[in-house]
Amino acid sequence: MSETNQQPEKMERGLKNRHVQLIAIGGTIGTGLFLGAGKSIHVAGPSIVLAYLITGLICFLLMRAMGEMLLSNLGYRSFIEPIREYLGERVSFVAGWVYWLCWITIAMAEITAIGLYIQLWLPHCSQWLPGLITLVILVCVNLITVSAFGEVEFWFAMIKIVAIVALIAIGIILMLMQFKSPAGYVASPKNLIAYGGFFPRGFKGFLMSFQMVVFAFAGIEMVGMTAAETENPRQVLPKAINSIPLRILLFYIGSLLVIMCIYPWSKLSPSSSPFVTVFSDIGIRGAASIINFVVITAAASSCNSSLYTTGRMLAELTADSRRPMVRKISQLSDYNVPATAIIFSAAIIALSSLLNYLLPSSVFTLVSSVATTSFLFIWGLLICTHMKYRQLNPQSVGMPGAPYTDWLVLIFLAAVAIILCLSPDTFWPLVISVAVIAVLTLVSLSKKNL
């Protein structure tokens, strides 16, 4: 048996149930909620809640499809391996490198953001320094053991969850008290329809909100990267896959509903955090600093997830290379982690400190948008893989309603892609994403015996 084939057996199954449960939650509940919820609400109004419900259902089906395939073969290191088995080497090559690039770019954006957020407290600190220090610390954590990564990610996610639960609890209490803000607004569920109804921006506003809602779920498939390192995968993975979409829905929808009940949605600024607005409005001192701490934690959590994902993905992509030097990247350390792949990925991420000076901020934002848009491609491939898997394994169960639900997910993803074409801010990232995928496809076709 080759070294590559043995690698999954050597990976330490150190991720416990509580780790896996919060890894995907931590990856999807990020700065987009704490800072970007105001923009989402501004686009659609209260109907944003319905957009989250629909997208949550689609993500539940996506997770069930992925989980069914992963549990069919516990030798899979990640969801890329069933793609390779059922759609071929070339498709998995493109999918793997697209996914690696996605998380590399997300990590670059996050460590850049950490530098910006720290300046609220340390205005004279160089922007590149806090992000770089955070990256070094997280690399050290990821190099220890997989359980160390899981523990850090668990507590990062807990900080975000506590902030959201606190907001929801405070909101319920304020509504029961019929709290009246200094601006004269009374906390009440009536605020949801009192300012233009449930669809105040019309059906177009509702449709346009899907571009932000779908991207809020980007990274939910990351639990599929933990397949080879999860303790008791047959018990843990199904629990995580079934509960993660529901929990994320509760957190997102719960917090957005409370925000719009406490404060009129039409009065929220699309350019500032609604969490800060609400906490400040009810008299909590230092609201901006509290949310800034949570946002920094969210960014660090995303960067931590990125290091984990890019390290495992790069190790998987290089494991079967015919070149010994390339194959060495996939080797495991004495602590059973792909240390070289993690360090290499971290070095690429660290380049963002230099890119901040060389590239205008608009270019950096565009690149991040391209990465996020590329998740549609990964999700689509997962569903296509599941359809092929079901054709060869018709007796398999796990994905309810397949293959009809598979088609439902693909139609939804296609509809989102069309919606992305309606705005210049999302059209060009979509075009560039297609171009990147096309280039990688050409590269795969040029490789003999891939």
Coordinates of N, CA and C in Angstrom, one line a residue, residues 150-246:
G150 N -9.7 22.3 16.9 CA -11.1 22.2 17.2 C -11.5 22.9 18.5
E151 N -10.6 22.9 19.5 CA -10.9 23.6 20.7 C -10.9 25.1 20.5
V152 N -9.9 25.7 19.8 CA -9.9 27.1 19.6 C -11.1 27.5 18.8
E153 N -11.4 26.8 17.7 CA -12.6 27.1 16.9 C -13.9 27.0 17.7
F154 N -13.9 26.1 18.7 CA -15.1 25.9 19.5 C -15.3 27.2 20.3
W155 N -14.3 27.7 20.9 CA -14.4 28.9 21.8 C -14.6 30.2 20.9
F156 N -14.0 30.3 19.8 CA -14.3 31.4 18.9 C -15.8 31.4 18.5
A157 N -16.3 30.3 18.2 CA -17.7 30.2 17.8 C -18.6 30.5 19.0
M158 N -18.2 30.1 20.2 CA -19.0 30.3 21.4 C -19.2 31.8 21.7
I159 N -18.1 32.6 21.4 CA -18.2 34.0 21.7 C -19.2 34.7 20.7
K160 N -19.2 34.2 19.5 CA -20.2 34.8 18.5 C -21.6 34.4 18.9
I161 N -21.8 33.1 19.3 CA -23.1 32.6 19.7 C -23.6 33.3 21.0
V162 N -22.7 33.6 21.9 CA -23.1 34.3 23.1 C -23.6 35.7 22.8
A163 N -22.9 36.4 21.9 CA -23.3 37.7 21.5 C -24.7 37.7 20.8
I164 N -24.9 36.7 20.0 CA -26.2 36.6 19.3 C -27.3 36.3 20.3
V165 N -27.1 35.3 21.2 CA -28.1 34.9 22.1 C -28.4 36.1 23.1
A166 N -27.4 36.9 23.5 CA -27.6 38.0 24.3 C -28.5 39.0 23.6
L167 N -28.2 39.3 22.3 CA -29.1 40.2 21.6 C -30.5 39.8 21.5
I168 N -30.7 38.5 21.3 CA -32.1 37.9 21.2 C -32.8 38.0 22.5
A169 N -32.1 37.6 23.6 CA -32.7 37.7 24.9 C -33.0 39.1 25.3
I170 N -32.1 40.1 25.1 CA -32.4 41.5 25.4 C -33.6 42.0 24.6
G171 N -33.6 41.6 23.3 CA -34.7 42.0 22.5 C -36.1 41.5 22.9
I172 N -36.1 40.3 23.4 CA -37.4 39.7 23.9 C -37.9 40.5 25.1
I173 N -36.9 40.7 26.0 CA -37.2 41.5 27.3 C -37.7 42.9 26.9
L174 N -37.0 43.6 26.0 CA -37.5 44.9 25.6 C -38.8 44.9 25.0
M175 N -39.2 43.9 24.2 CA -40.5 43.8 23.6 C -41.6 43.6 24.7
L176 N -41.2 42.7 25.7 CA -42.2 42.5 26.8 C -42.4 43.7 27.6
M177 N -41.3 44.6 27.7 CA -41.4 45.8 28.5 C -42.0 46.9 27.6
Q178 N -42.1 46.7 26.3 CA -42.5 47.8 25.4 C -41.6 49.0 25.5
F179 N -40.3 48.7 25.5 CA -39.3 49.7 25.7 C -39.4 50.8 24.6
K180 N -39.2 52.0 25.1 CA -39.3 53.1 24.2 C -37.9 53.7 24.1
S181 N -37.3 53.8 22.9 CA -35.9 54.3 22.7 C -35.9 55.8 22.8
P182 N -34.7 56.4 23.0 CA -34.6 57.8 23.1 C -35.2 58.5 21.8
A183 N -35.1 57.8 20.7 CA -35.7 58.4 19.5 C -37.2 58.2 19.4
G184 N -37.8 57.6 20.3 CA -39.2 57.5 20.4 C -39.8 56.2 19.8
Y185 N -38.9 55.2 19.4 CA -39.4 54.0 18.8 C -39.7 52.9 19.9
V186 N -40.9 52.3 19.8 CA -41.3 51.3 20.8 C -41.0 49.9 20.3
A187 N -40.3 49.1 21.1 CA -39.9 47.8 20.8 C -41.2 46.9 20.7
S188 N -41.5 46.4 19.5 CA -42.7 45.6 19.3 C -42.6 44.8 18.0
P189 N -43.2 43.6 18.0 CA -43.2 42.9 16.7 C -44.0 43.6 15.6
K190 N -44.8 44.6 15.9 CA -45.5 45.3 14.9 C -44.6 46.1 14.0
N191 N -43.3 46.4 14.5 CA -42.4 47.1 13.7 C -42.0 46.3 12.4
L192 N -42.3 45.0 12.4 CA -41.9 44.2 11.2 C -42.7 44.6 10.0
I193 N -44.0 45.0 10.2 CA -44.8 45.4 9.1 C -45.3 46.8 9.1
A194 N -44.8 47.6 10.1 CA -45.3 48.9 10.3 C -44.7 49.9 9.3
Y195 N -43.6 49.5 8.6 CA -42.9 50.5 7.8 C -42.8 49.9 6.3
G196 N -44.0 49.8 5.7 CA -44.1 49.4 4.3 C -44.5 47.9 4.1
G197 N -44.8 47.2 5.2 CA -45.2 45.8 5.1 C -44.0 44.9 5.1
F198 N -44.3 43.6 4.8 CA -43.3 42.6 4.8 C -42.4 42.6 3.6
F199 N -42.9 43.1 2.5 CA -42.1 43.3 1.3 C -42.0 44.7 0.9
P200 N -41.4 45.6 1.7 CA -41.4 47.0 1.4 C -40.6 47.4 0.2
R201 N -39.6 46.5 -0.2 CA -38.8 46.8 -1.4 C -39.3 46.1 -2.6
G202 N -40.5 45.5 -2.5 CA -41.1 44.8 -3.6 C -40.4 43.4 -3.8
F203 N -40.9 42.7 -4.8 CA -40.3 41.4 -5.1 C -38.9 41.4 -5.6
K204 N -38.5 42.5 -6.3 CA -37.2 42.7 -6.7 C -36.2 42.8 -5.6
G205 N -36.5 43.6 -4.6 CA -35.7 43.7 -3.4 C -35.5 42.4 -2.7
F206 N -36.6 41.6 -2.6 CA -36.5 40.3 -2.0 C -35.6 39.4 -2.8
L207 N -35.6 39.4 -4.1 CA -34.8 38.6 -5.0 C -33.3 39.0 -4.8
M208 N -33.1 40.3 -4.8 CA -31.7 40.8 -4.8 C -31.0 40.5 -3.4
S209 N -31.8 40.2 -2.4 CA -31.2 39.9 -1.1 C -30.6 38.6 -1.1
F210 N -30.9 37.7 -2.0 CA -30.4 36.3 -2.0 C -28.9 36.3 -2.3
Q211 N -28.3 37.3 -3.0 CA -26.9 37.4 -3.2 C -26.1 37.5 -1.9
M212 N -26.7 38.2 -0.9 CA -26.0 38.4 0.4 C -26.4 37.2 1.3
V213 N -27.6 36.7 1.2 CA -28.0 35.6 2.1 C -27.3 34.3 1.8
V214 N -27.1 34.0 0.5 CA -26.4 32.8 0.1 C -25.0 32.9 0.5
F215 N -24.3 34.1 0.3 CA -22.9 34.2 0.7 C -22.8 34.1 2.2
A216 N -23.8 34.4 3.0 CA -23.7 34.3 4.5 C -23.5 32.8 4.8
F217 N -24.0 31.9 4.0 CA -23.9 30.4 4.3 C -22.6 29.9 3.7
A218 N -21.8 30.6 3.0 CA -20.6 30.1 2.4 C -19.7 29.6 3.5
G219 N -19.2 28.4 3.3 CA -18.4 27.7 4.3 C -19.1 26.7 5.1
I220 N -20.4 26.6 4.9 CA -21.2 25.6 5.6 C -20.8 24.1 5.3
E221 N -20.2 24.0 4.1 CA -19.8 22.6 3.6 C -18.4 22.3 4.2
M222 N -17.8 23.2 5.0 CA -16.5 22.9 5.6 C -16.5 21.7 6.5
V223 N -17.7 21.4 7.1 CA -17.7 20.2 7.9 C -17.3 18.9 7.1
G224 N -17.5 19.0 5.8 CA -17.0 17.9 4.9 C -15.5 17.7 4.8
M225 N -14.8 18.7 5.3 CA -13.3 18.6 5.4 C -12.9 17.9 6.6
T226 N -13.8 17.7 7.6 CA -13.4 17.0 8.8 C -13.6 15.5 8.8
A227 N -14.0 14.9 7.7 CA -14.4 13.5 7.7 C -13.3 12.6 8.2
A228 N -12.1 12.9 7.9 CA -11.0 11.9 8.2 C -10.5 12.1 9.7
E229 N -10.9 13.2 10.3 CA -10.4 13.6 11.6 C -11.5 13.7 12.7
T230 N -12.6 13.1 12.4 CA -13.8 13.2 13.4 C -13.8 11.9 14.2
E231 N -14.0 12.1 15.5 CA -14.1 10.9 16.3 C -15.6 10.4 16.2
N232 N -15.7 9.1 16.0 CA -17.0 8.4 15.8 C -17.8 9.1 14.7
P233 N -17.2 9.1 13.5 CA -17.9 9.9 12.4 C -19.3 9.5 12.1
R234 N -19.6 8.2 12.2 CA -21.0 7.7 11.9 C -22.0 8.3 12.9
Q235 N -21.6 8.7 14.0 CA -22.5 9.3 15.0 C -22.4 10.8 14.9
V236 N -21.2 11.3 14.8 CA -21.0 12.8 14.9 C -21.5 13.5 13.7
L237 N -21.0 13.0 12.5 CA -21.3 13.8 11.3 C -22.8 13.9 11.0
P238 N -23.6 12.8 11.1 CA -25.1 13.0 10.9 C -25.7 14.1 11.8
K239 N -25.3 14.1 13.1 CA -25.8 15.1 14.0 C -25.4 16.5 13.6
A240 N -24.2 16.7 13.2 CA -23.7 18.0 12.7 C -24.4 18.4 11.5
I241 N -24.5 17.5 10.5 CA -25.1 17.9 9.2 C -26.6 18.2 9.4
N242 N -27.3 17.5 10.2 CA -28.7 17.8 10.4 C -29.0 19.0 11.2
S243 N -28.1 19.3 12.2 CA -28.4 20.4 13.1 C -27.8 21.8 12.7
I244 N -26.7 21.7 11.9 CA -26.0 23.0 11.6 C -26.9 24.0 10.8
P245 N -27.6 23.5 9.7 CA -28.4 24.5 9.0 C -29.5 25.1 9.9
L246 N -30.1 24.3 10.8 CA -31.2 24.8 11.7 C -30.6 25.8 12.7

